[in-house]
JSON list of C-alpha atoms in Angstrom, two decimals:
[
{"chain": "A", "resi": 1, "resn": "VAL", "atom": "CA", "xyz": [47.80, 53.68, -0.50]},
{"chain": "A", "resi": 2, "resn": "THR", "atom": "CA", "xyz": [48.21, 56.21, -3.29]},
{"chain": "A", "resi": 3, "resn": "PRO", "atom": "CA", "xyz": [51.44, 56.53, -5.29]},
{"chain": "A", "resi": 4, "resn": "GLU", "atom": "CA", "xyz": [52.05, 59.94, -3.70]},
{"chain": "A", "resi": 5, "resn": "ILE", "atom": "CA", "xyz": [51.81, 58.53, -0.17]},
{"chain": "A", "resi": 6, "resn": "THR", "atom": "CA", "xyz": [54.02, 55.60, -1.20]},
{"chain": "A", "resi": 7, "resn": "LYS", "atom": "CA", "xyz": [56.59, 58.14, -2.42]},
{"chain": "A", "resi": 8, "resn": "TRP", "atom": "CA", "xyz": [56.51, 59.88, 0.99]},
{"chain": "A", "resi": 9, "resn": "ILE", "atom": "CA", "xyz": [56.84, 56.55, 2.79]},
{"chain": "A", "resi": 10, "resn": "ASN", "atom": "CA", "xyz": [59.84, 55.60, 0.64]},
{"chain": "A", "resi": 11, "resn": "GLN", "atom": "CA", "xyz": [61.56, 58.91, 1.38]},
{"chain": "A", "resi": 12, "resn": "LEU", "atom": "CA", "xyz": [61.00, 58.59, 5.13]},
{"chain": "A", "resi": 13, "resn": "ILE", "atom": "CA", "xyz": [62.20, 54.98, 5.25]},
{"chain": "A", "resi": 14, "resn": "TRP", "atom": "CA", "xyz": [65.28, 55.98, 3.21]},
{"chain": "A", "resi": 15, "resn": "GLN", "atom": "CA", "xyz": [65.98, 58.53, 5.97]},
{"chain": "A", "resi": 16, "resn": "ASP", "atom": "CA", "xyz": [66.10, 55.51, 8.32]},
{"chain": "A", "resi": 17, "resn": "LEU", "atom": "CA", "xyz": [62.83, 56.25, 10.10]},
{"chain": "A", "resi": 18, "resn": "SER", "atom": "CA", "xyz": [61.07, 53.17, 11.41]},
{"chain": "A", "resi": 19, "resn": "PRO", "atom": "CA", "xyz": [57.61, 52.36, 10.03]},
{"chain": "A", "resi": 20, "resn": "GLU", "atom": "CA", "xyz": [56.16, 53.39, 13.40]},
{"chain": "A", "resi": 21, "resn": "GLN", "atom": "CA", "xyz": [57.92, 56.77, 13.20]},
{"chain": "A", "resi": 22, "resn": "THR", "atom": "CA", "xyz": [56.82, 57.13, 9.58]},
{"chain": "A", "resi": 23, "resn": "VAL", "atom": "CA", "xyz": [53.18, 56.61, 10.62]},
{"chain": "A", "resi": 24, "resn": "GLY", "atom": "CA", "xyz": [53.56, 59.26, 13.31]},
{"chain": "A", "resi": 25, "resn": "TYR", "atom": "CA", "xyz": [55.14, 61.72, 10.87]},
{"chain": "A", "resi": 26, "resn": "LEU", "atom": "CA", "xyz": [52.45, 61.19, 8.22]},
{"chain": "A", "resi": 27, "resn": "LYS", "atom": "CA", "xyz": [49.68, 61.67, 10.77]},
{"chain": "A", "resi": 28, "resn": "ARG", "atom": "CA", "xyz": [51.24, 64.75, 12.38]},
{"chain": "A", "resi": 29, "resn": "GLU", "atom": "CA", "xyz": [52.45, 66.55, 9.25]},
{"chain": "A", "resi": 30, "resn": "MET", "atom": "CA", "xyz": [50.02, 65.43, 6.55]},
{"chain": "A", "resi": 31, "resn": "GLY", "atom": "CA", "xyz": [46.94, 64.21, 8.43]},
{"chain": "A", "resi": 32, "resn": "ILE", "atom": "CA", "xyz": [47.25, 60.74, 6.88]},
{"chain": "A", "resi": 33, "resn": "SER", "atom": "CA", "xyz": [46.35, 57.84, 9.13]},
{"chain": "A", "resi": 34, "resn": "LEU", "atom": "CA", "xyz": [47.98, 54.48, 8.37]},
{"chain": "A", "resi": 35, "resn": "HIS", "atom": "CA", "xyz": [48.92, 51.41, 10.35]},
{"chain": "A", "resi": 36, "resn": "HIS", "atom": "CA", "xyz": [52.61, 50.55, 10.59]},
{"chain": "A", "resi": 37, "resn": "GLU", "atom": "CA", "xyz": [51.89, 47.03, 9.26]},
{"chain": "A", "resi": 38, "resn": "THR", "atom": "CA", "xyz": [50.74, 48.65, 6.02]},
{"chain": "A", "resi": 39, "resn": "ILE", "atom": "CA", "xyz": [54.18, 50.18, 5.67]},
{"chain": "A", "resi": 40, "resn": "TYR", "atom": "CA", "xyz": [55.86, 46.85, 6.43]},
{"chain": "A", "resi": 41, "resn": "ARG", "atom": "CA", "xyz": [53.75, 45.26, 3.68]},
{"chain": "A", "resi": 42, "resn": "LEU", "atom": "CA", "xyz": [54.87, 47.97, 1.25]},
{"chain": "A", "resi": 43, "resn": "ILE", "atom": "CA", "xyz": [58.50, 47.40, 2.22]},
{"chain": "A", "resi": 44, "resn": "TYR", "atom": "CA", "xyz": [58.31, 43.63, 1.73]},
{"chain": "A", "resi": 45, "resn": "LYS", "atom": "CA", "xyz": [56.43, 44.06, -1.55]},
{"chain": "A", "resi": 46, "resn": "ASP", "atom": "CA", "xyz": [59.28, 46.33, -2.65]},
{"chain": "A", "resi": 47, "resn": "LYS", "atom": "CA", "xyz": [61.76, 43.64, -1.62]},
{"chain": "A", "resi": 48, "resn": "ILE", "atom": "CA", "xyz": [59.95, 40.99, -3.68]},
{"chain": "A", "resi": 49, "resn": "ASN", "atom": "CA", "xyz": [60.09, 43.34, -6.67]},
{"chain": "A", "resi": 50, "resn": "GLY", "atom": "CA", "xyz": [63.86, 43.69, -6.28]},
{"chain": "A", "resi": 51, "resn": "GLY", "atom": "CA", "xyz": [63.95, 46.91, -4.27]},
{"chain": "A", "resi": 52, "resn": "ASP", "atom": "CA", "xyz": [66.30, 47.62, -1.38]},
{"chain": "A", "resi": 53, "resn": "LEU", "atom": "CA", "xyz": [63.98, 49.59, 0.88]},
{"chain": "A", "resi": 54, "resn": "TRP", "atom": "CA", "xyz": [64.01, 46.71, 3.38]},
{"chain": "A", "resi": 55, "resn": "GLN", "atom": "CA", "xyz": [67.70, 47.34, 4.04]},
{"chain": "A", "resi": 56, "resn": "HIS", "atom": "CA", "xyz": [66.77, 50.61, 5.75]},
{"chain": "A", "resi": 57, "resn": "LEU", "atom": "CA", "xyz": [64.77, 48.84, 8.44]},
{"chain": "A", "resi": 58, "resn": "ARG", "atom": "CA", "xyz": [66.42, 48.95, 11.84]},
{"chain": "A", "resi": 59, "resn": "ILE", "atom": "CA", "xyz": [65.58, 45.36, 12.65]},
{"chain": "A", "resi": 60, "resn": "ALA", "atom": "CA", "xyz": [64.75, 42.83, 9.99]},
{"chain": "A", "resi": 61, "resn": "LYS", "atom": "CA", "xyz": [61.26, 41.59, 10.67]},
{"chain": "A", "resi": 62, "resn": "LYS", "atom": "CA", "xyz": [59.82, 38.38, 9.30]},
{"chain": "A", "resi": 63, "resn": "PRO", "atom": "CA", "xyz": [56.50, 38.85, 7.59]},
{"chain": "A", "resi": 64, "resn": "TYR", "atom": "CA", "xyz": [53.60, 37.22, 9.37]},
{"chain": "A", "resi": 65, "resn": "ARG", "atom": "CA", "xyz": [52.76, 33.67, 8.41]},
{"chain": "A", "resi": 66, "resn": "LYS", "atom": "CA", "xyz": [49.21, 32.43, 8.47]},
{"chain": "A", "resi": 67, "resn": "ARG", "atom": "CA", "xyz": [48.90, 29.82, 11.20]},
{"chain": "A", "resi": 68, "resn": "TYR", "atom": "CA", "xyz": [45.71, 28.10, 10.13]},
{"chain": "A", "resi": 69, "resn": "GLY", "atom": "CA", "xyz": [45.97, 25.10, 7.86]},
{"chain": "A", "resi": 70, "resn": "SER", "atom": "CA", "xyz": [49.28, 23.99, 9.33]},
{"chain": "A", "resi": 71, "resn": "TYR", "atom": "CA", "xyz": [49.98, 20.31, 9.25]},
{"chain": "A", "resi": 72, "resn": "GLU", "atom": "CA", "xyz": [51.23, 17.93, 11.92]},
{"chain": "A", "resi": 73, "resn": "ARG", "atom": "CA", "xyz": [55.00, 17.66, 11.54]},
{"chain": "A", "resi": 74, "resn": "ARG", "atom": "CA", "xyz": [55.55, 14.69, 13.85]},
{"chain": "A", "resi": 75, "resn": "GLY", "atom": "CA", "xyz": [54.02, 12.14, 11.51]},
{"chain": "A", "resi": 76, "resn": "LYS", "atom": "CA", "xyz": [51.92, 9.10, 12.28]},
{"chain": "A", "resi": 77, "resn": "ILE", "atom": "CA", "xyz": [52.89, 5.97, 14.18]},
{"chain": "A", "resi": 78, "resn": "LYS", "atom": "CA", "xyz": [53.10, 3.06, 11.75]},
{"chain": "A", "resi": 79, "resn": "ASN", "atom": "CA", "xyz": [51.24, -0.17, 12.57]},
{"chain": "A", "resi": 80, "resn": "ARG", "atom": "CA", "xyz": [49.55, 1.52, 15.51]},
{"chain": "A", "resi": 81, "resn": "VAL", "atom": "CA", "xyz": [46.97, -0.60, 17.32]},
{"chain": "A", "resi": 82, "resn": "SER", "atom": "CA", "xyz": [44.00, 1.09, 18.93]},
{"chain": "A", "resi": 83, "resn": "ILE", "atom": "CA", "xyz": [43.72, 0.76, 22.70]},
{"chain": "A", "resi": 84, "resn": "ASP", "atom": "CA", "xyz": [40.27, -0.80, 22.16]},
{"chain": "A", "resi": 85, "resn": "LYS", "atom": "CA", "xyz": [41.75, -3.67, 20.13]},
{"chain": "A", "resi": 86, "resn": "ARG", "atom": "CA", "xyz": [44.37, -4.84, 22.61]},
{"chain": "A", "resi": 87, "resn": "PRO", "atom": "CA", "xyz": [43.91, -8.19, 24.38]},
{"chain": "A", "resi": 88, "resn": "LYS", "atom": "CA", "xyz": [41.87, -8.23, 27.63]},
{"chain": "A", "resi": 89, "resn": "ILE", "atom": "CA", "xyz": [44.79, -9.82, 29.50]},
{"chain": "A", "resi": 90, "resn": "VAL", "atom": "CA", "xyz": [46.63, -6.52, 29.19]},
{"chain": "A", "resi": 91, "resn": "ASP", "atom": "CA", "xyz": [44.03, -4.85, 31.45]},
{"chain": "A", "resi": 92, "resn": "LYS", "atom": "CA", "xyz": [45.02, -7.21, 34.28]},
{"chain": "A", "resi": 93, "resn": "LYS", "atom": "CA", "xyz": [48.61, -5.91, 34.19]},
{"chain": "A", "resi": 94, "resn": "GLN", "atom": "CA", "xyz": [50.09, -9.21, 35.34]},
{"chain": "A", "resi": 95, "resn": "ARG", "atom": "CA", "xyz": [52.96, -9.13, 32.87]},
{"chain": "A", "resi": 96, "resn": "ILE", "atom": "CA", "xyz": [55.88, -6.71, 32.74]},
{"chain": "A", "resi": 97, "resn": "GLY", "atom": "CA", "xyz": [55.02, -5.20, 29.37]},
{"chain": "A", "resi": 98, "resn": "ASP", "atom": "CA", "xyz": [51.40, -4.50, 30.31]},
{"chain": "A", "resi": 99, "resn": "TRP", "atom": "CA", "xyz": [52.11, -1.39, 32.37]},
{"chain": "A", "resi": 100, "resn": "GLU", "atom": "CA", "xyz": [51.40, 1.92, 30.72]},
{"chain": "A", "resi": 101, "resn": "GLY", "atom": "CA", "xyz": [54.18, 4.30, 29.84]},
{"chain": "A", "resi": 102, "resn": "ASP", "atom": "CA", "xyz": [53.68, 8.02, 29.51]},
{"chain": "A", "resi": 103, "resn": "THR", "atom": "CA", "xyz": [55.57, 9.48, 26.59]},
{"chain": "A", "resi": 104, "resn": "ILE", "atom": "CA", "xyz": [55.77, 13.22, 26.97]},
{"chain": "A", "resi": 105, "resn": "VAL", "atom": "CA", "xyz": [56.96, 15.26, 24.03]},
{"chain": "A", "resi": 106, "resn": "GLY", "atom": "CA", "xyz": [58.98, 18.24, 25.20]},
{"chain": "A", "resi": 107, "resn": "ARG", "atom": "CA", "xyz": [60.84, 21.05, 23.50]},
{"chain": "A", "resi": 108, "resn": "ASP", "atom": "CA", "xyz": [62.22, 20.13, 20.08]},
{"chain": "A", "resi": 109, "resn": "HIS", "atom": "CA", "xyz": [60.30, 16.85, 20.33]},
{"chain": "A", "resi": 110, "resn": "LYS", "atom": "CA", "xyz": [62.62, 15.53, 23.04]},
{"chain": "A", "resi": 111, "resn": "SER", "atom": "CA", "xyz": [61.54, 13.93, 26.29]},
{"chain": "A", "resi": 112, "resn": "ALA", "atom": "CA", "xyz": [60.57, 16.28, 29.08]}
]
């Protein structure tokens, strides 16, 4: 995006046009084709640099977060024993504690 186009975008956002409306205006009036996410990126870059262009957005949008590479937040079970290493007597299910229990993790890591 050239500095001249950025100047136009800034003026249109300052007039409280949404990035989607700004894209439509630029395409209709100037023949410039942009995606509205490009304008959002410019706005958030301006915010990081101390600008206040983001305050002219109608609804504050969170910038997208990359989903790959996320880590498991629940943690690991300490002293966990593999099902293969449990005693064979457990398979007979003759004792009270030998029966399986299904632990379902629901919303907010609570039981379902």
